[in-house]
GROMACS .gro file of C-alpha atoms in nm:
model
  229
    1MET     CA    1   3.622   7.373   6.869
    2SER     CA    2   3.966   7.523   6.968
    3GLY     CA    3   3.936   7.598   7.313
    4ASP     CA    4   3.769   7.924   7.287
    5GLU     CA    5   3.520   8.136   7.560
    6LEU     CA    6   3.248   7.929   7.381
    7ASN     CA    7   3.383   7.632   7.471
    8PRO     CA    8   3.270   7.624   7.855
    9ALA     CA    9   3.550   7.347   7.914
   10ALA     CA   10   3.814   7.629   7.829
   11VAL     CA   11   3.671   7.876   8.105
   12PRO     CA   12   3.895   7.930   8.376
   13ARG     CA   13   3.759   7.860   8.698
   14PRO     CA   14   3.939   7.707   9.102
   15VAL     CA   15   3.758   7.486   9.242
   16GLU     CA   16   3.450   7.548   9.442
   17ASP     CA   17   3.545   7.476   9.827
   18VAL     CA   18   3.242   7.281   9.876
   19GLN     CA   19   3.366   7.104  10.207
   20GLY     CA   20   3.478   7.431  10.374
   21ASP     CA   21   3.889   7.350  10.387
   22ALA     CA   22   4.009   7.530  10.143
   23ARG     CA   23   4.251   7.313  10.072
   24TRP     CA   24   4.241   7.309   9.690
   25MET     CA   25   4.329   7.691   9.714
   26SER     CA   26   4.583   7.630   9.989
   27GLN     CA   27   4.804   7.333   9.786
   28HIS     CA   28   4.773   7.627   9.421
   29THR     CA   29   4.898   7.895   9.699
   30ARG     CA   30   5.182   7.552   9.755
   31PHE     CA   31   5.279   7.580   9.414
   32VAL     CA   32   5.310   7.900   9.302
   33GLN     CA   33   5.581   7.976   9.603
   34GLU     CA   34   5.726   7.691   9.459
   35CYS     CA   35   5.754   7.878   9.142
   36LYS     CA   36   6.036   8.122   9.340
   37ASP     CA   37   6.222   7.842   9.456
   38ALA     CA   38   6.201   7.605   9.163
   39GLU     CA   39   6.446   7.575   8.851
   40PRO     CA   40   6.239   7.282   8.666
   41ASP     CA   41   6.323   7.131   8.348
   42VAL     CA   42   6.002   6.909   8.331
   43LEU     CA   43   5.650   7.051   8.494
   44PHE     CA   44   5.360   6.848   8.556
   45VAL     CA   45   5.030   6.940   8.527
   46GLY     CA   46   4.743   6.799   8.591
   47ASP     CA   47   4.469   6.672   8.786
   48SER     CA   48   4.526   6.303   9.068
   49LEU     CA   49   4.712   6.119   8.812
   50VAL     CA   50   4.967   6.374   8.782
   51GLN     CA   51   4.938   6.419   9.207
   52LEU     CA   52   4.984   6.034   9.278
   53MET     CA   53   5.279   5.975   9.058
   54GLN     CA   54   5.531   6.109   9.258
   55GLN     CA   55   5.422   5.872   9.538
   56PHE     CA   56   5.565   5.596   9.334
   57GLU     CA   57   5.908   5.500   9.303
   58VAL     CA   58   5.900   5.500   8.899
   59TRP     CA   59   5.871   5.911   9.026
   60ARG     CA   60   6.184   5.909   9.188
   61GLU     CA   61   6.406   5.723   8.934
   62LEU     CA   62   6.278   5.800   8.601
   63PHE     CA   63   6.155   6.184   8.652
   64SER     CA   64   6.292   6.318   8.971
   65PRO     CA   65   6.644   6.303   8.787
   66LEU     CA   66   6.527   6.519   8.535
   67HIS     CA   67   6.478   6.808   8.798
   68ALA     CA   68   6.054   6.794   8.699
   69LEU     CA   69   5.773   6.963   8.921
   70ASN     CA   70   5.459   6.786   9.012
   71PHE     CA   71   5.164   7.020   8.956
   72GLY     CA   72   4.913   6.788   9.018
   73LEU     CA   73   4.601   6.847   9.206
   74ALA     CA   74   4.297   6.568   9.255
   75GLY     CA   75   3.975   6.634   9.085
   76ASP     CA   76   4.098   6.947   8.836
   77THR     CA   77   3.876   6.944   8.487
   78THR     CA   78   4.076   7.190   8.235
   79CYS     CA   79   3.859   7.464   8.319
   80ASN     CA   80   4.069   7.453   8.724
   81VAL     CA   81   4.403   7.381   8.528
   82LEU     CA   82   4.352   7.695   8.329
   83TRP     CA   83   4.243   7.890   8.647
   84ARG     CA   84   4.590   7.763   8.789
   85LEU     CA   85   4.799   7.849   8.574
   86GLN     CA   86   4.662   8.208   8.472
   87ASN     CA   87   4.736   8.271   8.840
   88GLY     CA   88   5.057   8.264   8.911
   89GLU     CA   89   5.165   7.861   8.864
   90LEU     CA   90   5.372   7.997   8.553
   91GLU     CA   91   5.538   8.229   8.657
   92ASN     CA   92   5.949   8.294   8.813
   93ILE     CA   93   5.988   7.974   8.626
   94ARG     CA   94   6.124   7.825   8.271
   95PRO     CA   95   6.104   7.448   8.236
   96LYS     CA   96   6.229   7.321   7.898
   97VAL     CA   97   5.871   7.082   7.858
   98VAL     CA   98   5.556   7.058   8.029
   99VAL     CA   99   5.311   6.736   8.080
  100LEU     CA  100   5.044   6.824   8.037
  101TRP     CA  101   4.757   6.550   8.140
  102VAL     CA  102   4.391   6.654   8.220
  103GLY     CA  103   4.050   6.579   8.089
  104THR     CA  104   3.895   6.280   8.301
  105ASN     CA  105   3.680   6.469   8.550
  106ASN     CA  106   3.550   6.647   8.300
  107HIS     CA  107   3.214   6.498   8.350
  108GLU     CA  108   2.971   6.835   8.241
  109HIS     CA  109   3.113   6.814   7.884
  110THR     CA  110   3.103   6.644   7.545
  111ALA     CA  111   3.427   6.504   7.408
  112GLU     CA  112   3.451   6.763   7.159
  113GLN     CA  113   3.481   7.082   7.412
  114VAL     CA  114   3.732   6.852   7.697
  115ALA     CA  115   3.939   6.802   7.377
  116GLY     CA  116   3.919   7.223   7.366
  117GLY     CA  117   3.975   7.296   7.657
  118ILE     CA  118   4.290   7.077   7.669
  119LEU     CA  119   4.341   7.285   7.373
  120ALA     CA  120   4.347   7.572   7.531
  121ILE     CA  121   4.592   7.523   7.814
  122ALA     CA  122   4.824   7.401   7.547
  123GLN     CA  123   4.787   7.705   7.369
  124LEU     CA  124   4.852   7.880   7.752
  125LEU     CA  125   5.114   7.686   7.767
  126THR     CA  126   5.289   7.792   7.465
  127SER     CA  127   5.219   8.162   7.427
  128ARG     CA  128   5.412   8.190   7.796
  129LEU     CA  129   5.661   7.960   7.747
  130PRO     CA  130   5.740   7.973   7.411
  131LYS     CA  131   6.084   7.823   7.413
  132ALA     CA  132   5.922   7.487   7.608
  133LYS     CA  133   5.773   7.123   7.434
  134ILE     CA  134   5.419   7.052   7.541
  135VAL     CA  135   5.369   6.692   7.621
  136VAL     CA  136   4.970   6.608   7.618
  137LEU     CA  137   4.953   6.232   7.756
  138SER     CA  138   4.662   6.028   7.585
  139LEU     CA  139   4.302   5.970   7.859
  140LEU     CA  140   4.320   5.657   8.025
  141PRO     CA  141   4.029   5.405   7.943
  142ARG     CA  142   3.861   5.394   8.311
  143GLY     CA  143   3.575   5.145   8.447
  144GLU     CA  144   3.610   4.713   8.498
  145ARG     CA  145   3.420   4.746   8.136
  146PRO     CA  146   3.340   4.923   7.840
  147ASN     CA  147   3.076   5.181   7.936
  148PRO     CA  148   3.058   5.499   7.831
  149LEU     CA  149   3.280   5.782   7.989
  150ARG     CA  150   3.537   5.506   7.858
  151GLU     CA  151   3.455   5.598   7.509
  152LYS     CA  152   3.420   5.955   7.572
  153ASN     CA  153   3.711   5.975   7.644
  154ALA     CA  154   3.853   5.739   7.350
  155ALA     CA  155   3.673   6.039   7.154
  156VAL     CA  156   3.877   6.259   7.376
  157ASN     CA  157   4.192   6.150   7.257
  158GLY     CA  158   4.022   6.126   6.895
  159PHE     CA  159   4.013   6.514   6.854
  160LEU     CA  160   4.347   6.587   7.017
  161ARG     CA  161   4.504   6.365   6.813
  162GLN     CA  162   4.387   6.595   6.510
  163TRP     CA  163   4.403   6.932   6.685
  164LEU     CA  164   4.745   6.927   6.847
  165PRO     CA  165   4.931   6.897   6.550
  166ARG     CA  166   4.811   7.273   6.500
  167LEU     CA  167   5.064   7.372   6.778
  168SER     CA  168   5.402   7.357   6.652
  169GLN     CA  169   5.547   7.340   7.086
  170ALA     CA  170   5.268   7.031   7.166
  171GLN     CA  171   5.289   6.654   7.099
  172TYR     CA  172   5.034   6.365   7.233
  173LEU     CA  173   5.117   6.048   7.326
  174ASP     CA  174   4.905   5.787   7.359
  175VAL     CA  175   4.976   5.624   7.687
  176THR     CA  176   4.673   5.405   7.682
  177GLY     CA  177   4.880   5.101   7.640
  178ASP     CA  178   4.767   4.753   7.747
  179PHE     CA  179   4.497   4.849   8.007
  180VAL     CA  180   4.193   4.716   7.819
  181HIS     CA  181   4.276   4.322   7.796
  182SER     CA  182   4.073   4.112   7.540
  183ASP     CA  183   3.782   4.005   7.707
  184GLY     CA  184   3.714   4.394   7.725
  185THR     CA  185   3.788   4.449   8.121
  186ILE     CA  186   4.040   4.612   8.287
  187ILE     CA  187   4.209   4.477   8.604
  188PRO     CA  188   4.270   4.574   8.977
  189GLN     CA  189   4.637   4.472   8.904
  190ASP     CA  190   4.666   4.771   8.703
  191MET     CA  191   4.391   5.024   8.821
  192PHE     CA  192   4.330   4.979   9.175
  193ASP     CA  193   4.016   5.177   9.171
  194PHE     CA  194   3.964   5.126   8.726
  195LEU     CA  195   4.078   5.445   8.713
  196HIS     CA  196   4.401   5.556   8.975
  197LEU     CA  197   4.699   5.334   8.859
  198THR     CA  198   4.868   5.140   9.058
  199ALA     CA  199   5.277   5.120   9.040
  200THR     CA  200   5.243   4.878   8.768
  201GLY     CA  201   5.011   5.131   8.594
  202TYR     CA  202   5.243   5.394   8.654
  203ARG     CA  203   5.527   5.179   8.515
  204SER     CA  204   5.379   5.053   8.215
  205VAL     CA  205   5.252   5.487   8.166
  206SER     CA  206   5.553   5.590   8.265
  207LYS     CA  207   5.868   5.379   7.996
  208PRO     CA  208   5.690   5.588   7.713
  209LEU     CA  209   5.689   5.966   7.826
  210SER     CA  210   6.065   5.926   8.027
  211ASP     CA  211   6.176   5.791   7.687
  212LEU     CA  212   6.037   6.124   7.484
  213LEU     CA  213   6.119   6.308   7.757
  214LEU     CA  214   6.477   6.218   7.766
  215GLN     CA  215   6.486   6.280   7.351
  216ILE     CA  216   6.370   6.615   7.397
  217LEU     CA  217   6.573   6.712   7.668
  218GLU     CA  218   6.896   6.534   7.446
  219GLU     CA  219   6.818   6.800   7.227
  220THR     CA  220   7.106   7.034   7.120
  221PRO     CA  221   7.034   7.439   7.087
  222GLU     CA  222   7.003   7.428   6.744
  223GLU     CA  223   6.764   7.112   6.753
  224ARG     CA  224   6.584   7.306   6.919
  225ARG     CA  225   6.574   7.579   6.745
  226ALA     CA  226   6.456   7.432   6.366
  227SER     CA  227   6.197   7.252   6.584
  228LEU     CA  228   5.988   7.537   6.680
  229VAL     CA  229   6.051   7.659   6.294
   0.00000   0.00000   0.00000
């Protein structure tokens, strides 16, 4: 599966405004407006795990200095991120790196479909931003104890490891770390609700990501061209 139209996880669609306050669309509109003023070197795109990151010290310490822009929206699926990127969130900006972190909310899709949706987003990014590197973060384990959703996220990661090497601009970064302990549990000190990260959890994820971003951004133009050949 490569994220084509037969994959429901690769069909762009906005979030249905079931609450009636148009919050999701308002946030999307704000992101589109930010594109007109910002000149980010790094663009973060994804769901609540991206969105909440900027509320922690680790964002100000490691990512703000890299001229990073955060386009995370809580609850987003691959379909929602695809729609946002196709509807203005890539206009007028030319980031050197895009960090993509989405997929754990795709509850109606299979692991293969979710991975195909993530691949479709990566393909869109490479076509719209031909000079950018795309960093796709692994889905995290979830739930206090072993459960089907945790197994599904692990399966998504397996597909991503296989498929992302097809895209020369994209690379997979495993940030699952040591969240699952030897007895199979996740502790609230890392994920306060066994899904969203604490300050400690974000620091575990952010260290390898920061190291990779610095490595990419420090490449010379010649190294960048050679890596895209």
